[in-house]
Amino acid sequence: MTTQLLQARAGNITPEMEFVAKRENISAELVRDEVATGRLVIPANKVHLAGRLEPMGIGLATTCKINANIGNSAVTSDSESELTKLHTAVHFGADTVMDLSTGKDIDSIRKKIIDSSPVPIGTVPIYQMLEELGGTIEDMRPQHFLDMVEHQAKQGVDYMTVHCGIKLEHLHLSTHRVTGIVSRGGSLIAKWMMAHRKQNPLLTHFDDLCAIMREYDVTWSLGDGMRPGSIADASDEAQFAELDVLGECTMRGRELGTQVMVEGPGHIPLDQIQMNMERQQEICDGAPFYVLGPLVTDIAPGYDHITSAIGAAMAGWHGAAMLCYVTPKEHLGLPENEDVKQGVIAYKISAHAADVARKRPGAQDRDDALSRARFGFDWNEQFRLSLDPETAKAYHDQTLPQDTFKSAHFCSMCGPKYCSMKITEEIRVMAAEQGGLIQLAETPE
Amino acid sequence: MTTQLLQARAGNITPEMEFVAKRENISAELVRDEVATGRLVIPANKVHLAGRLEPMGIGLATTCKINANIGNSAVTSDSESELTKLHTAVHFGADTVMDLSTGKDIDSIRKKIIDSSPVPIGTVPIYQMLEELGGTIEDMRPQHFLDMVEHQAKQGVDYMTVHCGIKLEHLHLSTHRVTGIVSRGGSLIAKWMMAHRKQNPLLTHFDDLCAIMREYDVTWSLGDGMRPGSIADASDEAQFAELDVLGECTMRGRELGTQVMVEGPGHIPLDQIQMNMERQQEICDGAPFYVLGPLVTDIAPGYDHITSAIGAAMAGWHGAAMLCYVTPKEHLGLPENEDVKQGVIAYKISAHAADVARKRPGAQDRDDALSRARFGFDWNEQFRLSLDPETAKAYHDQTLPQDTFKSAHFCSMCGPKYCSMKITEEIRVMAAEQGGLIQLAETPE
């Protein structure tokens, strides 16, 4: 009945901290100290740890992480498709995966996912609870929820989204919103509170939930039930009233020895992202911030992996610890395998751009290596170093497929006569013959 | 022999200024005043104006613009493909188009493009000049370049990229770069300077070029021959030495009555974008900044429309007036029609996100309308308001194609039981029955 947090506070370095330290190329002592303060979490359920889990650190002392959501819905998908999505997500670099299944066979899908996954698995327990209740949220008693959290903890879920922050007395703040409440769990809890005219039971039973989380070392992912679902609703009173409650839950969760991360928006225009990141860090005392996008405009359904990758890059740069991907299908339908791939790659770009901008040690090495391969016309090395070698090669090979072009000093974009890097090479040869470019500084016309 | 700039300075409002004012929903006086200061350009060659051109304003007083590059290379494409690309670019919202052809039939491709295009057309005249010289840049005499600029001006080109800013005495600053000189025109001029050990002829003949530009009212797009081609080379001495020269050219060009915009990078990490935008605006006295991306990481060939859309959104927010798109094929091959579409849509997202963040009047209206349609489950209206209605509809219809689902209060992502917006609707009905959510503020448990 210990957690990474309690171990760290006791001054101990766990094997999981060691693993994270090696993966991140930082010292185990730093990992321990960051975990002890709560600024770094290692979501590692003891059950999953006994299985295939390779521990992952999430926090500002480590690289920026990305999460991929998979899971079926009542309308579509089965367990085989979900395992394919898991494989795709991990292959292209997802650091954690959430199983958000709300359709059939939730239990068996989750078991297979946990058994197969080397990355931490997150869930939103209210979904399965609601399925088992028969779909009527008003029928929920707090014990139903506690039981479901315990059930999933026993299965090995590493972190859970629980919407503790949405309070009865804040519901009215959403009245004038353009898109109301857009968190599924948040809207369910809101409906329950409306029906019973009682306070959020996930908040009133927070300490009981902590006891279960602590038992298995499940990490809190404090859900933002009031996150904005449109640019119009961004940074409003409803959002920030909930954030204050999440800040209190963060402190209480830490007090009770559980690891805590905090979820964030959503839809936020570019000019409000930095403020949002800073406000969360202040209110939640540096707890890892786990944001969904955010989307920086609402006008591009079908391309929301891009609208949100823009916001995610900004968020990562300004302090988000993990970026929850959005796929091209967002707002339109359940993502399929290809959507998972597109979402993961867009978010690897955002997370990496954030690492480069934050000047995380070594972050730029891969950029530099790829740029050197580019300048050296080593096409195969360029492909190898890219996030999606297969696609990069396929695009190149569309016009110049022959092997001989893999060392050609040009591509079809400019052709042999107009390649600026080839011309630069020629200039450098000329410079060497003329005694160097440096001398030219003294000989302008 | 007048230009929009000279007219504006004389206090006149031209029909082109009127057109821009209507398009942008701002006053014609404001357009005139901004043109007079040089902060707004209207690239409108008299020849193209007599044809199909619909004048476009580029500058901070107007919405953020995007440019799409088309054009063939020696390796691939013909005039019919290029006209298809033009059509695609304009259809999806490109505000200007550059014809960067370096392959066969440059003249006839350009003529067809200008004849067909309602948006301003830009070129890089050195490409065709080099073709006509037989491919050896060292053979160029300044008159060759002047003649080509005049030839293209007569054809109706609205703006031209000319690499005046790259100076002989600054070449050595590129010696230690990872990717050298990555501008095609810049590398050609550098090679010429190396061969002749003379100053940049485009700079020494700047006044002669101004005379031609003024004659047809061709707008300068002062090329950045030393733009960084990798994160490693971003914001270096070479880049900023050239920017200072571009600042001088801006002033001289304005003095001689020509309209001037200035080109910018390229590859810039997130944390250096704002600084780059501000530095250009200061050094070039507010001349419209026309940036290429910038890419915020080098590791994603095949997805550089995304790596650069991130940088472009930031650039637009911090003061770039026009964003030159990058397609998924960048660094790998010549873009085809589908790449043009992907590039344009990614950049419409960036430009629009920048407009929203800058709080340009009315910018958020479309976001809000789409969000209202989303909350109202008006699927057809959502599609209609999106940047690419066909794709949005196709994604939605993958799982729920039947007409009846076009008014369904859910999609396949969450299914009927888990749609948060549907639940919000139910909550609002409950609230109305209970006398409103507001009252709840007084009745927490």
PDB file of N, CA and C in Angstrom, chain B residues 126-177:
ATOM      1  N   ILE B 126      14.248  35.104 -61.524  1.00  0.00           N
ATOM      2  CA  ILE B 126      15.567  34.537 -61.830  1.00  0.00           C
ATOM      3  C   ILE B 126      15.453  33.119 -62.404  1.00  0.00           C
ATOM      4  N   TYR B 127      14.363  32.408 -62.098  1.00  0.00           N
ATOM      5  CA  TYR B 127      14.228  31.045 -62.599  1.00  0.00           C
ATOM      6  C   TYR B 127      14.143  31.041 -64.132  1.00  0.00           C
ATOM      7  N   GLN B 128      13.226  31.830 -64.662  1.00  0.00           N
ATOM      8  CA  GLN B 128      13.056  31.818 -66.119  1.00  0.00           C
ATOM      9  C   GLN B 128      14.294  32.404 -66.808  1.00  0.00           C
ATOM     10  N   MET B 129      14.874  33.417 -66.167  1.00  0.00           N
ATOM     11  CA  MET B 129      16.092  34.004 -66.736  1.00  0.00           C
ATOM     12  C   MET B 129      17.167  32.935 -66.881  1.00  0.00           C
ATOM     13  N   LEU B 130      17.296  32.117 -65.827  1.00  0.00           N
ATOM     14  CA  LEU B 130      18.324  31.082 -65.858  1.00  0.00           C
ATOM     15  C   LEU B 130      18.020  30.040 -66.938  1.00  0.00           C
ATOM     16  N   GLU B 131      16.757  29.691 -67.078  1.00  0.00           N
ATOM     17  CA  GLU B 131      16.371  28.760 -68.143  1.00  0.00           C
ATOM     18  C   GLU B 131      16.810  29.302 -69.493  1.00  0.00           C
ATOM     19  N   GLU B 132      16.558  30.585 -69.701  1.00  0.00           N
ATOM     20  CA  GLU B 132      16.841  31.175 -71.012  1.00  0.00           C
ATOM     21  C   GLU B 132      18.339  31.358 -71.248  1.00  0.00           C
ATOM     22  N   LEU B 133      19.071  31.462 -70.115  1.00  0.00           N
ATOM     23  CA  LEU B 133      20.535  31.554 -70.230  1.00  0.00           C
ATOM     24  C   LEU B 133      21.148  30.182 -70.507  1.00  0.00           C
ATOM     25  N   GLY B 134      20.357  29.156 -70.379  1.00  0.00           N
ATOM     26  CA  GLY B 134      20.878  27.811 -70.613  1.00  0.00           C
ATOM     27  C   GLY B 134      21.360  27.139 -69.340  1.00  0.00           C
ATOM     28  N   GLY B 135      21.086  27.758 -68.187  1.00  0.00           N
ATOM     29  CA  GLY B 135      21.332  27.054 -66.939  1.00  0.00           C
ATOM     30  C   GLY B 135      22.624  27.418 -66.224  1.00  0.00           C
ATOM     31  N   THR B 136      23.430  28.293 -66.793  1.00  0.00           N
ATOM     32  CA  THR B 136      24.681  28.669 -66.126  1.00  0.00           C
ATOM     33  C   THR B 136      24.555  30.081 -65.546  1.00  0.00           C
ATOM     34  N   ILE B 137      24.421  30.155 -64.226  1.00  0.00           N
ATOM     35  CA  ILE B 137      24.163  31.449 -63.585  1.00  0.00           C
ATOM     36  C   ILE B 137      25.328  32.412 -63.804  1.00  0.00           C
ATOM     37  N   GLU B 138      26.538  31.855 -63.906  1.00  0.00           N
ATOM     38  CA  GLU B 138      27.703  32.718 -64.084  1.00  0.00           C
ATOM     39  C   GLU B 138      27.601  33.573 -65.348  1.00  0.00           C
ATOM     40  N   ASP B 139      26.812  33.132 -66.317  1.00  0.00           N
ATOM     41  CA  ASP B 139      26.661  33.883 -67.570  1.00  0.00           C
ATOM     42  C   ASP B 139      25.764  35.111 -67.444  1.00  0.00           C
ATOM     43  N   MET B 140      25.092  35.226 -66.315  1.00  0.00           N
ATOM     44  CA  MET B 140      24.150  36.340 -66.160  1.00  0.00           C
ATOM     45  C   MET B 140      24.851  37.696 -66.174  1.00  0.00           C
ATOM     46  N   ARG B 141      24.298  38.622 -66.966  1.00  0.00           N
ATOM     47  CA  ARG B 141      24.658  40.026 -66.804  1.00  0.00           C
ATOM     48  C   ARG B 141      23.439  40.741 -66.220  1.00  0.00           C
ATOM     49  N   PRO B 142      23.647  41.832 -65.504  1.00  0.00           N
ATOM     50  CA  PRO B 142      22.492  42.491 -64.861  1.00  0.00           C
ATOM     51  C   PRO B 142      21.354  42.755 -65.847  1.00  0.00           C
ATOM     52  N   GLN B 143      21.717  43.084 -67.097  1.00  0.00           N
ATOM     53  CA  GLN B 143      20.660  43.400 -68.071  1.00  0.00           C
ATOM     54  C   GLN B 143      19.737  42.197 -68.316  1.00  0.00           C
ATOM     55  N   HIS B 144      20.309  40.979 -68.259  1.00  0.00           N
ATOM     56  CA  HIS B 144      19.457  39.789 -68.411  1.00  0.00           C
ATOM     57  C   HIS B 144      18.329  39.804 -67.387  1.00  0.00           C
ATOM     58  N   PHE B 145      18.721  40.142 -66.161  1.00  0.00           N
ATOM     59  CA  PHE B 145      17.721  40.106 -65.085  1.00  0.00           C
ATOM     60  C   PHE B 145      16.685  41.222 -65.268  1.00  0.00           C
ATOM     61  N   LEU B 146      17.180  42.414 -65.600  1.00  0.00           N
ATOM     62  CA  LEU B 146      16.254  43.537 -65.827  1.00  0.00           C
ATOM     63  C   LEU B 146      15.273  43.206 -66.949  1.00  0.00           C
ATOM     64  N   ASP B 147      15.789  42.599 -67.998  1.00  0.00           N
ATOM     65  CA  ASP B 147      14.918  42.256 -69.134  1.00  0.00           C
ATOM     66  C   ASP B 147      13.846  41.247 -68.720  1.00  0.00           C
ATOM     67  N   MET B 148      14.250  40.284 -67.907  1.00  0.00           N
ATOM     68  CA  MET B 148      13.274  39.264 -67.500  1.00  0.00           C
ATOM     69  C   MET B 148      12.200  39.862 -66.597  1.00  0.00           C
ATOM     70  N   VAL B 149      12.620  40.750 -65.695  1.00  0.00           N
ATOM     71  CA  VAL B 149      11.636  41.405 -64.833  1.00  0.00           C
ATOM     72  C   VAL B 149      10.647  42.192 -65.693  1.00  0.00           C
ATOM     73  N   GLU B 150      11.160  42.879 -66.695  1.00  0.00           N
ATOM     74  CA  GLU B 150      10.273  43.662 -67.566  1.00  0.00           C
ATOM     75  C   GLU B 150       9.351  42.733 -68.359  1.00  0.00           C
ATOM     76  N   HIS B 151       9.920  41.647 -68.842  1.00  0.00           N
ATOM     77  CA  HIS B 151       9.116  40.686 -69.600  1.00  0.00           C
ATOM     78  C   HIS B 151       7.962  40.146 -68.748  1.00  0.00           C
ATOM     79  N   GLN B 152       8.252  39.780 -67.522  1.00  0.00           N
ATOM     80  CA  GLN B 152       7.206  39.211 -66.672  1.00  0.00           C
ATOM     81  C   GLN B 152       6.220  40.287 -66.213  1.00  0.00           C
ATOM     82  N   ALA B 153       6.735  41.489 -66.013  1.00  0.00           N
ATOM     83  CA  ALA B 153       5.848  42.598 -65.660  1.00  0.00           C
ATOM     84  C   ALA B 153       4.839  42.829 -66.777  1.00  0.00           C
ATOM     85  N   LYS B 154       5.317  42.780 -68.017  1.00  0.00           N
ATOM     86  CA  LYS B 154       4.422  42.957 -69.173  1.00  0.00           C
ATOM     87  C   LYS B 154       3.377  41.857 -69.242  1.00  0.00           C
ATOM     88  N   GLN B 155       3.745  40.675 -68.773  1.00  0.00           N
ATOM     89  CA  GLN B 155       2.789  39.566 -68.776  1.00  0.00           C
ATOM     90  C   GLN B 155       1.696  39.744 -67.723  1.00  0.00           C
ATOM     91  N   GLY B 156       1.986  40.577 -66.705  1.00  0.00           N
ATOM     92  CA  GLY B 156       0.967  40.832 -65.698  1.00  0.00           C
ATOM     93  C   GLY B 156       1.250  40.265 -64.320  1.00  0.00           C
ATOM     94  N   VAL B 157       2.490  39.875 -64.057  1.00  0.00           N
ATOM     95  CA  VAL B 157       2.838  39.353 -62.722  1.00  0.00           C
ATOM     96  C   VAL B 157       2.650  40.462 -61.676  1.00  0.00           C
ATOM     97  N   ASP B 158       1.996  40.119 -60.567  1.00  0.00           N
ATOM     98  CA  ASP B 158       1.628  41.137 -59.589  1.00  0.00           C
ATOM     99  C   ASP B 158       2.701  41.410 -58.545  1.00  0.00           C
ATOM    100  N   TYR B 159       3.437  40.375 -58.208  1.00  0.00           N
ATOM    101  CA  TYR B 159       4.560  40.636 -57.298  1.00  0.00           C
ATOM    102  C   TYR B 159       5.709  39.694 -57.608  1.00  0.00           C
ATOM    103  N   MET B 160       6.932  40.135 -57.328  1.00  0.00           N
ATOM    104  CA  MET B 160       8.105  39.352 -57.693  1.00  0.00           C
ATOM    105  C   MET B 160       9.069  39.236 -56.518  1.00  0.00           C
ATOM    106  N   THR B 161       9.555  38.019 -56.347  1.00  0.00           N
ATOM    107  CA  THR B 161      10.594  37.790 -55.358  1.00  0.00           C
ATOM    108  C   THR B 161      11.942  38.071 -55.992  1.00  0.00           C
ATOM    109  N   VAL B 162      12.652  39.029 -55.419  1.00  0.00           N
ATOM    110  CA  VAL B 162      13.982  39.377 -55.921  1.00  0.00           C
ATOM    111  C   VAL B 162      14.926  39.374 -54.721  1.00  0.00           C
ATOM    112  N   HIS B 163      16.048  38.671 -54.872  1.00  0.00           N
ATOM    113  CA  HIS B 163      16.951  38.482 -53.735  1.00  0.00           C
ATOM    114  C   HIS B 163      18.000  39.581 -53.668  1.00  0.00           C
ATOM    115  N   CYS B 164      17.546  40.783 -53.324  1.00  0.00           N
ATOM    116  CA  CYS B 164      18.434  41.938 -53.269  1.00  0.00           C
ATOM    117  C   CYS B 164      19.283  41.949 -52.004  1.00  0.00           C
ATOM    118  N   GLY B 165      18.880  41.206 -50.988  1.00  0.00           N
ATOM    119  CA  GLY B 165      19.461  41.419 -49.676  1.00  0.00           C
ATOM    120  C   GLY B 165      20.719  40.623 -49.388  1.00  0.00           C
ATOM    121  N   ILE B 166      21.049  39.677 -50.250  1.00  0.00           N
ATOM    122  CA  ILE B 166      22.194  38.813 -49.984  1.00  0.00           C
ATOM    123  C   ILE B 166      23.449  39.510 -50.513  1.00  0.00           C
ATOM    124  N   LYS B 167      24.377  39.828 -49.615  1.00  0.00           N
ATOM    125  CA  LYS B 167      25.549  40.620 -49.997  1.00  0.00           C
ATOM    126  C   LYS B 167      26.826  39.787 -49.971  1.00  0.00           C
ATOM    127  N   LEU B 168      27.704  40.158 -50.866  1.00  0.00           N
ATOM    128  CA  LEU B 168      28.989  39.457 -50.981  1.00  0.00           C
ATOM    129  C   LEU B 168      29.687  39.334 -49.624  1.00  0.00           C
ATOM    130  N   GLU B 169      29.707  40.421 -48.881  1.00  0.00           N
ATOM    131  CA  GLU B 169      30.454  40.421 -47.623  1.00  0.00           C
ATOM    132  C   GLU B 169      29.745  39.654 -46.496  1.00  0.00           C
ATOM    133  N   HIS B 170      28.552  39.185 -46.766  1.00  0.00           N
ATOM    134  CA  HIS B 170      27.849  38.395 -45.739  1.00  0.00           C
ATOM    135  C   HIS B 170      27.872  36.896 -46.020  1.00  0.00           C
ATOM    136  N   LEU B 171      28.374  36.532 -47.215  1.00  0.00           N
ATOM    137  CA  LEU B 171      28.340  35.112 -47.580  1.00  0.00           C
ATOM    138  C   LEU B 171      29.051  34.232 -46.561  1.00  0.00           C
ATOM    139  N   HIS B 172      30.159  34.749 -46.040  1.00  0.00           N
ATOM    140  CA  HIS B 172      30.952  33.926 -45.115  1.00  0.00           C
ATOM    141  C   HIS B 172      30.175  33.590 -43.848  1.00  0.00           C
ATOM    142  N   LEU B 173      29.134  34.356 -43.564  1.00  0.00           N
ATOM    143  CA  LEU B 173      28.340  34.078 -42.368  1.00  0.00           C
ATOM    144  C   LEU B 173      27.578  32.760 -42.491  1.00  0.00           C
ATOM    145  N   SER B 174      27.507  32.247 -43.717  1.00  0.00           N
ATOM    146  CA  SER B 174      26.777  30.986 -43.910  1.00  0.00           C
ATOM    147  C   SER B 174      27.696  29.769 -43.864  1.00  0.00           C
ATOM    148  N   THR B 175      29.003  30.024 -43.686  1.00  0.00           N
ATOM    149  CA  THR B 175      29.982  28.934 -43.772  1.00  0.00           C
ATOM    150  C   THR B 175      29.704  27.801 -42.790  1.00  0.00           C
ATOM    151  N   HIS B 176      29.329  28.156 -41.585  1.00  0.00           N
ATOM    152  CA  HIS B 176      29.186  27.116 -40.560  1.00  0.00           C
ATOM    153  C   HIS B 176      27.764  26.609 -40.412  1.00  0.00           C
ATOM    154  N   ARG B 177      26.923  27.015 -41.328  1.00  0.00           N
ATOM    155  CA  ARG B 177      25.531  26.573 -41.245  1.00  0.00           C
ATOM    156  C   ARG B 177      25.403  25.074 -41.507  1.00  0.00           C
TER     157      ARG B 177
END
